[in-house]
Tab-separated table of C-alpha atoms in Angstrom:
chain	number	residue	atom	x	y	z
Z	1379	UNK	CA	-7.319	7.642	-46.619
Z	1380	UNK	CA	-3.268	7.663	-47.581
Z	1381	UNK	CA	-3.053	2.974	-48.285
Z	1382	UNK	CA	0.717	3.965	-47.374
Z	1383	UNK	CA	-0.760	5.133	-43.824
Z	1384	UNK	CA	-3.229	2.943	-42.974
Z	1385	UNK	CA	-0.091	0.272	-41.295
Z	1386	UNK	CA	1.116	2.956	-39.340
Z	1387	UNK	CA	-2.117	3.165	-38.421
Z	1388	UNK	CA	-2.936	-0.148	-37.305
Z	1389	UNK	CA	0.652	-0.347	-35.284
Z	1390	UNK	CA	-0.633	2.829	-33.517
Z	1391	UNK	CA	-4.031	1.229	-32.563
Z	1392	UNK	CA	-2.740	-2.018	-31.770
Z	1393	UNK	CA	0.676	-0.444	-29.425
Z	1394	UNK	CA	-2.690	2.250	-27.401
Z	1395	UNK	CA	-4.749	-1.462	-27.098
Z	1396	UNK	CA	-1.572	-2.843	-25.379
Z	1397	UNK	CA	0.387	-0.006	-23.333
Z	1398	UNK	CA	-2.949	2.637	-23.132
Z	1399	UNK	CA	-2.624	5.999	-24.401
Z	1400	UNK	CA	0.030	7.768	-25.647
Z	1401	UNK	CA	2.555	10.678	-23.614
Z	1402	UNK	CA	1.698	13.369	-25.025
Z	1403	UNK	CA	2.617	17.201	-24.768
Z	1404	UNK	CA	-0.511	18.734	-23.595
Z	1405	UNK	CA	-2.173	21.115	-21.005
Z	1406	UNK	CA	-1.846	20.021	-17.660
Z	1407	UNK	CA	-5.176	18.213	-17.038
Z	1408	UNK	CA	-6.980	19.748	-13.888
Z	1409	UNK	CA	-8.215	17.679	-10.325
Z	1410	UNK	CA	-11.400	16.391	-10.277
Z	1411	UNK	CA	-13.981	17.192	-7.562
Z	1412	UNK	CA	-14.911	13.935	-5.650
Z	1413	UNK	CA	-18.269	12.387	-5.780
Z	1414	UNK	CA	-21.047	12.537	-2.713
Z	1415	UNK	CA	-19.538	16.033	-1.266
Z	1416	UNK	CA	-16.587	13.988	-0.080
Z	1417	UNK	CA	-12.496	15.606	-0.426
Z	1418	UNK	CA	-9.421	13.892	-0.550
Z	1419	UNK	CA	-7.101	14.273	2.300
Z	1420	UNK	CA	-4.142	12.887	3.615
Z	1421	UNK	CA	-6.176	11.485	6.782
Z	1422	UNK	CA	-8.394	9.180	4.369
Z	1423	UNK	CA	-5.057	8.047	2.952
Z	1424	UNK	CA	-2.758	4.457	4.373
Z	1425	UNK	CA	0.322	6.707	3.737
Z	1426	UNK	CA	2.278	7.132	6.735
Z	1427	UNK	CA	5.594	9.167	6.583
Z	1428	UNK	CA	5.527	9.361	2.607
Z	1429	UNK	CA	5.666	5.829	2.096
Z	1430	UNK	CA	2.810	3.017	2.352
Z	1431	UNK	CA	4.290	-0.011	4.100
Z	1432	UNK	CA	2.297	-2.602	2.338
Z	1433	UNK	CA	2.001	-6.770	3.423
Z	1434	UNK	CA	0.231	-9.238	1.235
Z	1435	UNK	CA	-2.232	-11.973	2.658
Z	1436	UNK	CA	-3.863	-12.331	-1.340
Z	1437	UNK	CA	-4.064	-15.319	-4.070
Z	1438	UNK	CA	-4.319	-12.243	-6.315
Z	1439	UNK	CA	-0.522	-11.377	-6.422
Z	1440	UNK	CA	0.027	-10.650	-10.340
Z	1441	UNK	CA	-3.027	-7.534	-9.598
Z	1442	UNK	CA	-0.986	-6.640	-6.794
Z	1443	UNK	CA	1.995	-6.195	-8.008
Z	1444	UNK	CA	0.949	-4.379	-10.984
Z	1445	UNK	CA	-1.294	-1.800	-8.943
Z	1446	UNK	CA	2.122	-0.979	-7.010
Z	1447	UNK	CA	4.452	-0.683	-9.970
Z	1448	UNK	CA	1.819	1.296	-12.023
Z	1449	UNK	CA	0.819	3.878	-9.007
Z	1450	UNK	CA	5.017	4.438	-8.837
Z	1451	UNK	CA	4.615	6.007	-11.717
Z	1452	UNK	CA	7.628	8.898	-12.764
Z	1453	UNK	CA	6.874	12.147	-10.614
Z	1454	UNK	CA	5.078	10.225	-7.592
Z	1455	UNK	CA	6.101	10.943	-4.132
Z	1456	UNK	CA	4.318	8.154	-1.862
Z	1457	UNK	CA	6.552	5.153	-2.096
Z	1458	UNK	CA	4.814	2.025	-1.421
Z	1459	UNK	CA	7.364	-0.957	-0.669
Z	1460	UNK	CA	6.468	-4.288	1.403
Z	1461	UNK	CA	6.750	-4.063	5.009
Z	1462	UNK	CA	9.627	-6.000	7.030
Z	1463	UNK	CA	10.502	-7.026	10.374
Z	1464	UNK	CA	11.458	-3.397	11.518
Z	1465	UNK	CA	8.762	-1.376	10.030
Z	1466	UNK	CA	4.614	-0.940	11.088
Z	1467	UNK	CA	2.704	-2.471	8.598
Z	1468	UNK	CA	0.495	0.365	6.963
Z	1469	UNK	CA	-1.612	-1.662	3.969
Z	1470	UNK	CA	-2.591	-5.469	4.335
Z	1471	UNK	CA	-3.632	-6.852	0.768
Z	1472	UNK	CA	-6.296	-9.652	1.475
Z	1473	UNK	CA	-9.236	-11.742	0.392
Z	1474	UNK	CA	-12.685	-11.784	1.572
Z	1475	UNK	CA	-16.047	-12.667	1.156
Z	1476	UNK	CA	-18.101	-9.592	0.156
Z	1477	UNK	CA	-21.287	-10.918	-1.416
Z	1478	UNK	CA	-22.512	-11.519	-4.483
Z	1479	UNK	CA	-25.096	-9.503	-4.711
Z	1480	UNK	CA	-25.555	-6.896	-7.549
Z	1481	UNK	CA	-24.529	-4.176	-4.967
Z	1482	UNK	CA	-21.485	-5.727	-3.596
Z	1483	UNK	CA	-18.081	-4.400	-4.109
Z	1484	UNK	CA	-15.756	-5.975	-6.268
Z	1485	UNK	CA	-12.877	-5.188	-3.653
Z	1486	UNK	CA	-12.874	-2.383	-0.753
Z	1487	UNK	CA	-10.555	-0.486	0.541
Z	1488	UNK	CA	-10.964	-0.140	5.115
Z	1489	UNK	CA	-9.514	2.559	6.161
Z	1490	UNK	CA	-8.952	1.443	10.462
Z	1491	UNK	CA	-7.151	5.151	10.651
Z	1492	UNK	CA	-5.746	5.272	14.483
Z	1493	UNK	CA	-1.882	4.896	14.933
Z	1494	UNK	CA	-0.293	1.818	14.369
Z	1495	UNK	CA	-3.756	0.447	12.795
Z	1496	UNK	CA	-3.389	-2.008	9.234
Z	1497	UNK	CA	-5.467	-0.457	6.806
Z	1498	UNK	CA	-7.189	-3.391	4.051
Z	1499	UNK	CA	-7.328	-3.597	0.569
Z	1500	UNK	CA	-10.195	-6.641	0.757
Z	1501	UNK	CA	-10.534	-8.230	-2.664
Z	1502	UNK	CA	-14.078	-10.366	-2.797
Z	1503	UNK	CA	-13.116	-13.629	-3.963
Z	1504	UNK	CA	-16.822	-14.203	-4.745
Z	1505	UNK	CA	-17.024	-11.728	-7.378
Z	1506	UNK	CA	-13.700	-12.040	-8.928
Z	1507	UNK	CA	-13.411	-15.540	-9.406
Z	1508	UNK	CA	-12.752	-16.308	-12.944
Z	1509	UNK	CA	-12.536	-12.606	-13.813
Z	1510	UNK	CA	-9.608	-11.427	-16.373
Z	1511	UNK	CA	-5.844	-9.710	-15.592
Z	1512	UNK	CA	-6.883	-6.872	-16.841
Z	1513	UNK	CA	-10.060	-6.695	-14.390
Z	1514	UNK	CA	-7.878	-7.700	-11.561
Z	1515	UNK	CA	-5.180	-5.157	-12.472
Z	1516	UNK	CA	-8.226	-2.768	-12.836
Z	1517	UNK	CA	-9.369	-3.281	-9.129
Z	1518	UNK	CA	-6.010	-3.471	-7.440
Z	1519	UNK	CA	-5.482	0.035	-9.355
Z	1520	UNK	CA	-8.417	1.337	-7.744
Z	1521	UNK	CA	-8.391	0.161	-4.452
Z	1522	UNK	CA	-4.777	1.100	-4.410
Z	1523	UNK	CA	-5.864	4.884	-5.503
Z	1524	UNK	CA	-7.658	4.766	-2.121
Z	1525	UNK	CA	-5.078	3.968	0.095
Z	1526	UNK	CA	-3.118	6.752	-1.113
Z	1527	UNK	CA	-6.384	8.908	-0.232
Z	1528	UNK	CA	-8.079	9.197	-3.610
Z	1529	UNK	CA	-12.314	9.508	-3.858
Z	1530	UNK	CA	-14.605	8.550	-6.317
Z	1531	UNK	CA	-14.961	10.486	-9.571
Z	1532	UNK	CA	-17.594	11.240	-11.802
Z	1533	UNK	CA	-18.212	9.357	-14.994
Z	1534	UNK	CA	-17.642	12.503	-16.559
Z	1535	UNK	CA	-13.605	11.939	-16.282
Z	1536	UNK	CA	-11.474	9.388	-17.175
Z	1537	UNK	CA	-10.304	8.083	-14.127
Z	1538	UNK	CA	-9.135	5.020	-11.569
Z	1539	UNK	CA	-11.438	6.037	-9.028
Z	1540	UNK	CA	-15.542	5.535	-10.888
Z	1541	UNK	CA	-17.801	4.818	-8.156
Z	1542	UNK	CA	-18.446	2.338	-10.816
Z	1543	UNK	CA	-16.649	-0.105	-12.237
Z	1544	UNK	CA	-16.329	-0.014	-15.823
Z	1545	UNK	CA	-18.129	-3.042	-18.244
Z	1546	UNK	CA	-15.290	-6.311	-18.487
Z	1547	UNK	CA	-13.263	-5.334	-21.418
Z	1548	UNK	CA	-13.300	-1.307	-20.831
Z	1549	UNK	CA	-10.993	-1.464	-17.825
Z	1550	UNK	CA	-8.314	1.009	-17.458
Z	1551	UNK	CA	-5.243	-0.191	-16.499
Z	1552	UNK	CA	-3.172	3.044	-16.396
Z	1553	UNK	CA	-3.145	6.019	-14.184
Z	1554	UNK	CA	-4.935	8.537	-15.955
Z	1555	UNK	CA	-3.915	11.934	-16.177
Z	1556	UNK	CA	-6.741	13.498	-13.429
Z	1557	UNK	CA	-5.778	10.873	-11.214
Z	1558	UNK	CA	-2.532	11.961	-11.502
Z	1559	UNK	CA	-3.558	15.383	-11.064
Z	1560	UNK	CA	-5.637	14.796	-8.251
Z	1561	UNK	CA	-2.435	12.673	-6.680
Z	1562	UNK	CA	-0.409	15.452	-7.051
Z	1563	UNK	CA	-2.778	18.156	-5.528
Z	1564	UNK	CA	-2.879	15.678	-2.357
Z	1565	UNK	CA	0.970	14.992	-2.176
Z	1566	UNK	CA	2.883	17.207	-4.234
């Protein structure tokens, strides 16, 4: 290896560790099929004339926030901006207790679907207390994907939307280019 290289290198490992990966060029990466025979549709979605009208009832604010800055990503079409005294609230961000067993959900998204209904992003308090940001961010991210009407995706992918939540320390915390693919086949 080039010794003249090998800082360039480092500043290039150390800038992916911090921001994710790079913009590149590429192919346009395809949609992934959803998991369990399941599709994504606009009906599964919180979305309610192009815009998710979101309140927040959470202690986990920071994951919140991120999730909807991150998912407004350039190109996106669903705007997702906190509800106010004229508007129907679309997306209630709360916490709950979910269980601690091995099978219980780090957060789930409710989907209450008839008009005028609050759909729920419930994050479970029991089994994220004391976890990381970037686990947080992680969850809000993925829950988040849901109210805009995203499935689960094979492990296959890299994506938001595993079934299963990736090991502490592995979490994305970026939209990945399927999911944006996948976004974009649902809304444009």
């Amino acid at each position: 290896m080039n010794s003249r290289r090998l800082p360039l290198l480092i500043a290039a490992a150390a800038l992916f560790a911090l921001t994710g990966p790079p913009v590149t060029a590429h192919a346009a990466v395809p949609a992934a099929a959803c998991l369990d025979g399941k599709t994504e549709t606009r009906g599964h979605s919180a979305v309610d004339d192009g815009e998710i009208r979101w309140t927040d009832n959470t202690a986990y604010d920071d994951a919140r926030k991120f999730a909807i800055s991150t998912w407004q990503f350039s190109g996106s079409k669903i705007k997702i901006v906190a509800d106010s005294a004229i508007t129907s609230n679309d997306l209630e961000f709360k916490d709950g207790s979910l269980g601690t067993s091995a099978s219980a959900p780090l957060a789930q998204y409710e989907r209450h679907g008839s008009i005028g209904a609050t759909d729920y992003v419930v994050f479970n308090k029991q089994k994220l207390r004391g976890a990381s940001k970037n686990r947080l961010r992680y969850v809000a991210l993925h829950e988040l994907g849901h109210a805009l009407g995203l499935c689960h995706k094979a492990d296959t992918v890299v994506s938001l939307m595993w079934k299963n939540a990736p090991s502490p320390g592995y979490e994305i915390t970026w939209i990945p280019d399927v999911d944006k693919a996948n976004y974009k086949k649902l809304w444009g």
